[in-house]
PDB file of C-alpha atoms in Angstrom:
ATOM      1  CA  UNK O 189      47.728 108.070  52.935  1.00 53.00           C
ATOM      2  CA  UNK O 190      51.145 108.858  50.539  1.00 64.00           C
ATOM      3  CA  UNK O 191      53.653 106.595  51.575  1.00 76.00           C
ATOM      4  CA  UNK O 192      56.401 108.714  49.843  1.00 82.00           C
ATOM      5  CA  UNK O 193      56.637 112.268  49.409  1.00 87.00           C
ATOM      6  CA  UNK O 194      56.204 113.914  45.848  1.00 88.00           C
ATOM      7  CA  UNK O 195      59.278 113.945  43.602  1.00 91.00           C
ATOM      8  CA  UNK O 196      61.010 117.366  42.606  1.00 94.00           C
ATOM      9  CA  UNK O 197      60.434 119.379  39.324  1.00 94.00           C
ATOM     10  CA  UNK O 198      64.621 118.736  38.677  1.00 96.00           C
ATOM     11  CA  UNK O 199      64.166 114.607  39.146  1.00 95.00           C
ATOM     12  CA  UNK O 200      60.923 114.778  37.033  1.00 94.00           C
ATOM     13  CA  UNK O 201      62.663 115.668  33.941  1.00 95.00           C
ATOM     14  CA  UNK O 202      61.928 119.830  33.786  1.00 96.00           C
ATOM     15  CA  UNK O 203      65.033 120.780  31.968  1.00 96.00           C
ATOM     16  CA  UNK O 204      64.380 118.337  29.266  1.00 97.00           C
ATOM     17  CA  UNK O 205      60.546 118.829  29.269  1.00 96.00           C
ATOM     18  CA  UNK O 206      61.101 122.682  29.429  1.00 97.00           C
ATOM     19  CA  UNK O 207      63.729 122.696  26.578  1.00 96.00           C
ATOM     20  CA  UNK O 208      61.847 120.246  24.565  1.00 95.00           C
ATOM     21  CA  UNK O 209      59.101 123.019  24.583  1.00 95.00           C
ATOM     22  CA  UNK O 210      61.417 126.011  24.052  1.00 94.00           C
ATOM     23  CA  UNK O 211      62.599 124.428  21.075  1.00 94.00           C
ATOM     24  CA  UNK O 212      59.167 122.963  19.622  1.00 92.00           C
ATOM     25  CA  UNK O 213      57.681 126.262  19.887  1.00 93.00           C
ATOM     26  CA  UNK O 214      60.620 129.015  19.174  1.00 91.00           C
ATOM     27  CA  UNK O 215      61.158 126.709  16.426  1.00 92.00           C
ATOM     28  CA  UNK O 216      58.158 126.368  14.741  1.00 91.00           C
ATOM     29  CA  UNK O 217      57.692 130.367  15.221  1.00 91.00           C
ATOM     30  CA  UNK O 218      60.983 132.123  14.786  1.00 87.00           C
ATOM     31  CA  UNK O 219      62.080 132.597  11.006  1.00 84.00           C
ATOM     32  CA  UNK O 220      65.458 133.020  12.148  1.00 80.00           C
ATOM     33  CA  UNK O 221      66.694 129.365  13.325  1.00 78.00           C
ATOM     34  CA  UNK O 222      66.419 128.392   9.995  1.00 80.00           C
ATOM     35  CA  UNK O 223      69.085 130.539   9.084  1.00 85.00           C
ATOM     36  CA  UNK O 224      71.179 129.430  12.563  1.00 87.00           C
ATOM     37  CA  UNK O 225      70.745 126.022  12.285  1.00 91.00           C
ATOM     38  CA  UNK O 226      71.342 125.447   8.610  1.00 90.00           C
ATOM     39  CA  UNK O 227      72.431 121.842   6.819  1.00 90.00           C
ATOM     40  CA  UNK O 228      72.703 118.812   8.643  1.00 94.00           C
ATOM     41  CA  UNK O 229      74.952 117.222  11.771  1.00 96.00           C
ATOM     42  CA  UNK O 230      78.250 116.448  10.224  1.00 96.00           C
ATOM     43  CA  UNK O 231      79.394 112.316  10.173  1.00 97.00           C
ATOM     44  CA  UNK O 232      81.147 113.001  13.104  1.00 97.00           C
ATOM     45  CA  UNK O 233      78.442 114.593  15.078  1.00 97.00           C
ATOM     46  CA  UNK O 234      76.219 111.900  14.119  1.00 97.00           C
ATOM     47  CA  UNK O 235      78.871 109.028  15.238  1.00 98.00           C
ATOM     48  CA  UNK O 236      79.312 110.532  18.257  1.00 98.00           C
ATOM     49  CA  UNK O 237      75.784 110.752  19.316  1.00 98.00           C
ATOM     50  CA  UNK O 238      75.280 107.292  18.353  1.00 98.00           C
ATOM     51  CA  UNK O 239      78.337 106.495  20.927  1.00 98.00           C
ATOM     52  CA  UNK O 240      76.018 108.985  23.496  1.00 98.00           C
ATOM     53  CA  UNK O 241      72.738 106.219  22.721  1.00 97.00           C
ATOM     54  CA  UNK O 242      74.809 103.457  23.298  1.00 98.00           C
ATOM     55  CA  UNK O 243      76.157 104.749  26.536  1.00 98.00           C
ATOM     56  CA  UNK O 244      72.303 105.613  27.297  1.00 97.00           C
ATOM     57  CA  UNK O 245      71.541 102.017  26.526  1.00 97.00           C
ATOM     58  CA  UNK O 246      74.422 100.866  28.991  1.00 98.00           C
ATOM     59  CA  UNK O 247      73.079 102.938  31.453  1.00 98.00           C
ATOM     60  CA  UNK O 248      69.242 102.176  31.312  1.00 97.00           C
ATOM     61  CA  UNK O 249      70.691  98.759  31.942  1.00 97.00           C
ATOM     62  CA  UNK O 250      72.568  99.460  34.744  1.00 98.00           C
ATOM     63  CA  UNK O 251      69.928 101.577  36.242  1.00 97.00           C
ATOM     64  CA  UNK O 252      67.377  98.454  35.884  1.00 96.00           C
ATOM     65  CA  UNK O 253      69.769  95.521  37.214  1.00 97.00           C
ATOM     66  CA  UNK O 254      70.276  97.869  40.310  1.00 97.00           C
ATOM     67  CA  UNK O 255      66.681  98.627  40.698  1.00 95.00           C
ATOM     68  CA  UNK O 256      66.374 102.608  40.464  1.00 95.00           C
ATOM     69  CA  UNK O 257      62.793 101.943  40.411  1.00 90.00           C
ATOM     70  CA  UNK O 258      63.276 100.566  44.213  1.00 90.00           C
ATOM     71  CA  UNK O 259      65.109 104.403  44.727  1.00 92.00           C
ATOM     72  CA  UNK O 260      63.995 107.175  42.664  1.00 92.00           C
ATOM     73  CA  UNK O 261      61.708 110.028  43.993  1.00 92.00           C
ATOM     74  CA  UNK O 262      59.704 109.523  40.725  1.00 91.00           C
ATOM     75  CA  UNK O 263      59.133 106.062  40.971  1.00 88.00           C
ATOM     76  CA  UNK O 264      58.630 105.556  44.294  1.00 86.00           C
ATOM     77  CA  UNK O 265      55.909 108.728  44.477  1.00 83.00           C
ATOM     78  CA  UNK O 266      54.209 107.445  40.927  1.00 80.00           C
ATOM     79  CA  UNK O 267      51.802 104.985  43.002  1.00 66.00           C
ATOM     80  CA  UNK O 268      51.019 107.429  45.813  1.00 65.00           C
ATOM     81  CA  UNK O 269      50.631 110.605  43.578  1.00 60.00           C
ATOM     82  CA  UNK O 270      48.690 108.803  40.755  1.00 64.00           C
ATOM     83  CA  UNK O 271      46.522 106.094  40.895  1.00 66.00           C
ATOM     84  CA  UNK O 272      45.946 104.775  37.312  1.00 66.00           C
ATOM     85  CA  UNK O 273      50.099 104.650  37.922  1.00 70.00           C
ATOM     86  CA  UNK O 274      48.989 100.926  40.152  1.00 73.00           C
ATOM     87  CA  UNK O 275      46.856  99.167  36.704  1.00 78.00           C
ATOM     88  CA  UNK O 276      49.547  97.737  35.435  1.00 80.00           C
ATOM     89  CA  UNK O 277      47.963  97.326  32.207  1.00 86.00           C
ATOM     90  CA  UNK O 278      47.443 100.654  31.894  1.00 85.00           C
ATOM     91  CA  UNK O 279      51.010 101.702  32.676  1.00 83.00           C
ATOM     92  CA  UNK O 280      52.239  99.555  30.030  1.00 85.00           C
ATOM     93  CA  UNK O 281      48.886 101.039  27.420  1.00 89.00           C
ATOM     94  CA  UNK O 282      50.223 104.528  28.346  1.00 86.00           C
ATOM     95  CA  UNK O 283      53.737 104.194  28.101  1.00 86.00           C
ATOM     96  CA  UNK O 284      53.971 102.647  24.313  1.00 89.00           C
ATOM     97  CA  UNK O 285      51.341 104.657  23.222  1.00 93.00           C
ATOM     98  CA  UNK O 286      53.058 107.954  24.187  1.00 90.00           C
ATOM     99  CA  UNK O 287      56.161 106.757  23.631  1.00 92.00           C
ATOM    100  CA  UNK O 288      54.950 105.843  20.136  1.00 94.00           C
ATOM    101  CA  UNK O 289      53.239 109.127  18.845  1.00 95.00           C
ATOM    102  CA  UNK O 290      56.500 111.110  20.299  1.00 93.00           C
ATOM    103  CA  UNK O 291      58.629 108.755  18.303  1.00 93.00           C
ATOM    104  CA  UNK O 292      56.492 109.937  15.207  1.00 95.00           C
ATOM    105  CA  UNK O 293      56.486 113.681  15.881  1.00 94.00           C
ATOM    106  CA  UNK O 294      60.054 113.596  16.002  1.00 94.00           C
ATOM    107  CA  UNK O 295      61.059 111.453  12.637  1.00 95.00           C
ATOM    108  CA  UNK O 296      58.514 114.308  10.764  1.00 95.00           C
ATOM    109  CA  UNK O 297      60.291 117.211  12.634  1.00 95.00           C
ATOM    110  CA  UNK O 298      63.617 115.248  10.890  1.00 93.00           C
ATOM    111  CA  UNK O 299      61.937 114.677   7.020  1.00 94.00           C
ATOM    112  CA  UNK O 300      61.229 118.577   7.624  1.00 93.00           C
ATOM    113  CA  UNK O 301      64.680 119.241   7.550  1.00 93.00           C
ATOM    114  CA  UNK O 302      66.551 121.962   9.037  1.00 93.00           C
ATOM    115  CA  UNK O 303      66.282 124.012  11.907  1.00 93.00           C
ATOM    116  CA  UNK O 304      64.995 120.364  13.235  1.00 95.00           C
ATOM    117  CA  UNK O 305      68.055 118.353  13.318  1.00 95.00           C
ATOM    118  CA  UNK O 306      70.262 120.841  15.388  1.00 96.00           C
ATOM    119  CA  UNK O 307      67.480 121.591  17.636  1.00 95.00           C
ATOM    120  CA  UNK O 308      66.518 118.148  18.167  1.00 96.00           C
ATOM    121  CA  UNK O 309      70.157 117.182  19.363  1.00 96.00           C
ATOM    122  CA  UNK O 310      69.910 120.205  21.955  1.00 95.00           C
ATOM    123  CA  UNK O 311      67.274 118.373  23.559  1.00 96.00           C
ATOM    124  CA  UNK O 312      69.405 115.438  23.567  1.00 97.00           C
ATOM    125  CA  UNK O 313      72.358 117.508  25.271  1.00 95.00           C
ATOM    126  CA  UNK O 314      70.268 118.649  27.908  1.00 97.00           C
ATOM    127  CA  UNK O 315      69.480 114.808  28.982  1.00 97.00           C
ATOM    128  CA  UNK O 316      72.990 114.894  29.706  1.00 97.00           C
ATOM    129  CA  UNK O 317      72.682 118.088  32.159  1.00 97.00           C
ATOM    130  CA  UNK O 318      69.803 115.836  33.565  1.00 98.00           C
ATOM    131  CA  UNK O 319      71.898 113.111  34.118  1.00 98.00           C
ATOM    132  CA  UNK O 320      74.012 114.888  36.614  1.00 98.00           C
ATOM    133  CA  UNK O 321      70.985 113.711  39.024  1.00 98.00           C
ATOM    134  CA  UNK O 322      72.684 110.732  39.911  1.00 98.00           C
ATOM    135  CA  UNK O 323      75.581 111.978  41.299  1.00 98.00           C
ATOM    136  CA  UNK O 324      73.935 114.141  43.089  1.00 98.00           C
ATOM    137  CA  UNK O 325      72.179 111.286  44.524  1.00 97.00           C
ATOM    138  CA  UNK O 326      74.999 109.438  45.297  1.00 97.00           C
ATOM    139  CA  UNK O 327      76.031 112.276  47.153  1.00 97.00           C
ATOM    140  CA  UNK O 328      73.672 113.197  49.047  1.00 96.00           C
ATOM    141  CA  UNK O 329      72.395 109.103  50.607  1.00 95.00           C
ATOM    142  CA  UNK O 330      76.473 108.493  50.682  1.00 95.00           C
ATOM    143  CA  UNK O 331      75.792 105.311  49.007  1.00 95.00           C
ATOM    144  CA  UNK O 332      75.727 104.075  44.980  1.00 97.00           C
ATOM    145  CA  UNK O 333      72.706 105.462  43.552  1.00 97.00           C
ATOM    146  CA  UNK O 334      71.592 102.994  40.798  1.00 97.00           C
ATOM    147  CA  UNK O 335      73.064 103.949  36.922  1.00 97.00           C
ATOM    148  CA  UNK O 336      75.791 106.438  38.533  1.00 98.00           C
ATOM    149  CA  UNK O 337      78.354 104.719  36.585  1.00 98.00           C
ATOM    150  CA  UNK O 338      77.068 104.963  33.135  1.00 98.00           C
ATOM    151  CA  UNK O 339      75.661 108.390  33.949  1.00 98.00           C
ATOM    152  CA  UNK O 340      78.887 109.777  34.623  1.00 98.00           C
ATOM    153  CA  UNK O 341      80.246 108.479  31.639  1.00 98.00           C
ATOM    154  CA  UNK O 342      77.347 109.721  29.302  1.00 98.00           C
ATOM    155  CA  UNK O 343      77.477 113.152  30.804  1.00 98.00           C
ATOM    156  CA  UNK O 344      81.399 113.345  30.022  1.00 98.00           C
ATOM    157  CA  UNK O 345      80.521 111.667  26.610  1.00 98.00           C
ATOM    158  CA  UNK O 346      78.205 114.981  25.701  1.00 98.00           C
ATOM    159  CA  UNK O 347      80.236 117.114  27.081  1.00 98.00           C
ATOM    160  CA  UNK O 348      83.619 116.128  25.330  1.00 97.00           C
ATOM    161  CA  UNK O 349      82.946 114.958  22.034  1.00 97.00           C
ATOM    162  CA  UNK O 350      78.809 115.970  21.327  1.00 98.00           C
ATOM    163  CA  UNK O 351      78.341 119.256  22.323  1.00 97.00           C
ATOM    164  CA  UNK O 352      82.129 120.451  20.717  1.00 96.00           C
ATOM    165  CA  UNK O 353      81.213 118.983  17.538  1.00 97.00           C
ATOM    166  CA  UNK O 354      77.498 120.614  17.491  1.00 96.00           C
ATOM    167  CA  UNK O 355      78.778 123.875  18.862  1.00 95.00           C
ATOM    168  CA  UNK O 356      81.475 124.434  16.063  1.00 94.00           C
ATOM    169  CA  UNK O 357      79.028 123.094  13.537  1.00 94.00           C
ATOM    170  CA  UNK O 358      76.362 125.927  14.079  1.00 92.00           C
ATOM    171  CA  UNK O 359      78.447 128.524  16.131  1.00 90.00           C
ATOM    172  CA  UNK O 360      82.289 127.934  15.749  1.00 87.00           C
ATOM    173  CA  UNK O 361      84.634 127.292  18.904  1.00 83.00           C
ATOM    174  CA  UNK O 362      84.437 129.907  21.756  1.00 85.00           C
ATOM    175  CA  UNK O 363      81.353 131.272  21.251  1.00 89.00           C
ATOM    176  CA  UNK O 364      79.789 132.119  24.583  1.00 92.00           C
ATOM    177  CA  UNK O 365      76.875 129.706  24.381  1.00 92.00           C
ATOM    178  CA  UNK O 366      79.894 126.821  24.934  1.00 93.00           C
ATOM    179  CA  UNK O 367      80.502 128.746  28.174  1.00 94.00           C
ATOM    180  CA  UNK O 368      77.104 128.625  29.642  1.00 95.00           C
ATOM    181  CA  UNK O 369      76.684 125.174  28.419  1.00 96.00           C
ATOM    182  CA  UNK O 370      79.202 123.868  31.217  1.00 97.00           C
ATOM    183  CA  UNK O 371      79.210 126.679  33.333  1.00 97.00           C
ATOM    184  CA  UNK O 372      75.741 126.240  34.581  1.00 97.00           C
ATOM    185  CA  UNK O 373      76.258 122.301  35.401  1.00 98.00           C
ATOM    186  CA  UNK O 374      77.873 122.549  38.721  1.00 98.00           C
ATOM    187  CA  UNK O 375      74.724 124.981  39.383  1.00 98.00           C
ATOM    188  CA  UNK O 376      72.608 121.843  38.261  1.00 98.00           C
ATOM    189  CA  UNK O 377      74.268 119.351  40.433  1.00 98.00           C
ATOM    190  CA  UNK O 378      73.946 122.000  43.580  1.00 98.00           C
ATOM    191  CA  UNK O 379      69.932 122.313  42.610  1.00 98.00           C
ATOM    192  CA  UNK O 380      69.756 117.916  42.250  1.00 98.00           C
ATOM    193  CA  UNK O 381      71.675 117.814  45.697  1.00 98.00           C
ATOM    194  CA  UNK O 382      69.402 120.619  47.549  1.00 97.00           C
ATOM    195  CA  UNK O 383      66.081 119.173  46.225  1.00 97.00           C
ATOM    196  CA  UNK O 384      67.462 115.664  47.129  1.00 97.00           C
ATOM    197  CA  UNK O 385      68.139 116.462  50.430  1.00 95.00           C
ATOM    198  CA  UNK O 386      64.887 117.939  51.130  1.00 95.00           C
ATOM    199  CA  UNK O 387      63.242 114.523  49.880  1.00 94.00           C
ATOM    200  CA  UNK O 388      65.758 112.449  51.896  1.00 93.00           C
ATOM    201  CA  UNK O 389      64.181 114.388  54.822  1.00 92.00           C
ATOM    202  CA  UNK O 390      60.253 114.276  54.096  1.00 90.00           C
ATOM    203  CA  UNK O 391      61.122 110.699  54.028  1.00 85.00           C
ATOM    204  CA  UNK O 392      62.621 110.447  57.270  1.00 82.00           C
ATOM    205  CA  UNK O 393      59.207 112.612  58.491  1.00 83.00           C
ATOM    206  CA  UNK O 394      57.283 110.428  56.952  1.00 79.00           C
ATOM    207  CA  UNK O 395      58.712 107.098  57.661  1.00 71.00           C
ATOM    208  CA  UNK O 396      61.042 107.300  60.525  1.00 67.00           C
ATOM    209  CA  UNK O 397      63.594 105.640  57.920  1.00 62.00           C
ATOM    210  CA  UNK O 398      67.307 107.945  56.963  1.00 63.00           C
ATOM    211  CA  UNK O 399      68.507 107.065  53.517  1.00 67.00           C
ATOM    212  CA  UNK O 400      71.294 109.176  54.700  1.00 58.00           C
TER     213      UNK O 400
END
C-alpha cells in the first residue's frame, strides 16, 4: 500500500525536462537557430550565471540542512511509486551514472559550438521558473518550505541580471519573448500552488495528517 500520493508533473521537473527536449531536438533539426543564436555568451553573461550556480549551490544546501527530502512530493512518493528507489546502492549506481553521461552530452553540445551555448542557458533559465515551487509551497502548508530562501533569491538572480543579459545578446531589449518570459511566472506559481494543494489533500485522505 502507497504511503504517499504520487507527485505532480510541475514538482517533477516538466518545464525543465520538456524544454530540455524542445531545445535538444528543434536544435539539432532547425537550420535556423544557428543563425539566432550566433557567437558566444558575452563575459558578463557568463559571470552572472556563475553568480546563478553559486546561488544554486547555496540553495541545494539549504534545501539539505532543512531536510526537503523529509517534505517534497517527489521524495516522499520515490519509495512508494518505485521500488528499485529503496536499494540504496542502486540509487546512488543510478544517480552518478546518469548524472555522468548527461554531464558529457552537454560539454560536446558546448565543443559544437553555437546554437548550443544560448540554448543550453535557456534550459538553465527555466530552472529558475521551476524554482518558483517553493514558494508556492510555502504558501500553500503556511509554514517554511525547505530552500525557500535561496530559491527566491536565485529566481530574482535569473530574472534580473541572466535572462536581460541573454535576451539583449540574441534578441535586443523589448523584444516580446522578454515579456512572456516573466509574464507567464505568476501563471507558474498559481499551477505549483493548485497542484500543491491537491497533494496536501490526498495526504490528508490518505493519512488523516493536514500539512496545512
Amino acid at each position: 500500500m502507497n504511503t504517499y500520493p504520487k507527485n505532480g508533473l510541475l514538482s517533477g521537473m516538466a518545464l525543465v525536462y520538456l524544454t530540455a527536449f524542445v531545445i535538444l531536438v528543434s536544435g539539432s533539426i532547425f537550420p535556423f537557430f544557428n543563425t539566432w543564436f550566433t557567437g558566444y555568451p558575452m563575459p558578463e553573461l557568463v559571470n552572472a550565471f556563475l553568480v546563478s550556480i553559486i546561488l544554486m549551490a547555496a540553495h541545494k544546501g539549504e534545501s539539505y540542512y532543512f531536510k526537503e527530502y523529509d517534505r517534497c512530493p517527489v521524495y516522499l512518493a520515490a519509495g512508494d511509486h518505485a521500488g528499485w528507489m529503496r536499494e540504496p546502492r542502486r540509487v546512488l549506481f543510478v544517480g552518478f551514472v546518469g548524472t555522468f553521461l548527461v554531464f558529457m552530452v552537454v560539454i560536446n553540445l558546448i565543443l559544437r559550438g553555437p546554437p548550443w551555448p544560448f540554448l543550453l542557458l535557456g534550459i538553465w533559465m527555466v530552472q529558475g521558473w521551476h524554482e518558483i515551487h517553493h514558494s508556492a509551497k510555502t504558501l500553500v502548508e503556511r509554514r517554511y518550505y525547505p530552500g525557500v530562501v535561496t530559491s527566491v533569491l536565485f529566481v530574482l538572480h535569473i530574472d534580473v541580471f541572466v535572462f536581460p543579459k541573454w535576451l539583449f545578446q540574441i534578441f535586443g531589449y523589448g523584444h516580446f519573448i522578454g515579456y512572456v518570459y516573466y509574464a507567464v511566472q505568476p501563471l507558474i506559481f498559481l499551477a505549483f500552488v493548485f497542484e500543491h494543494k491537491r497533494w496536501v489533500r490526498q495526504i490528508k485522505e490518505m493519512t488523516g495528517v493536514a500539512l496545512a
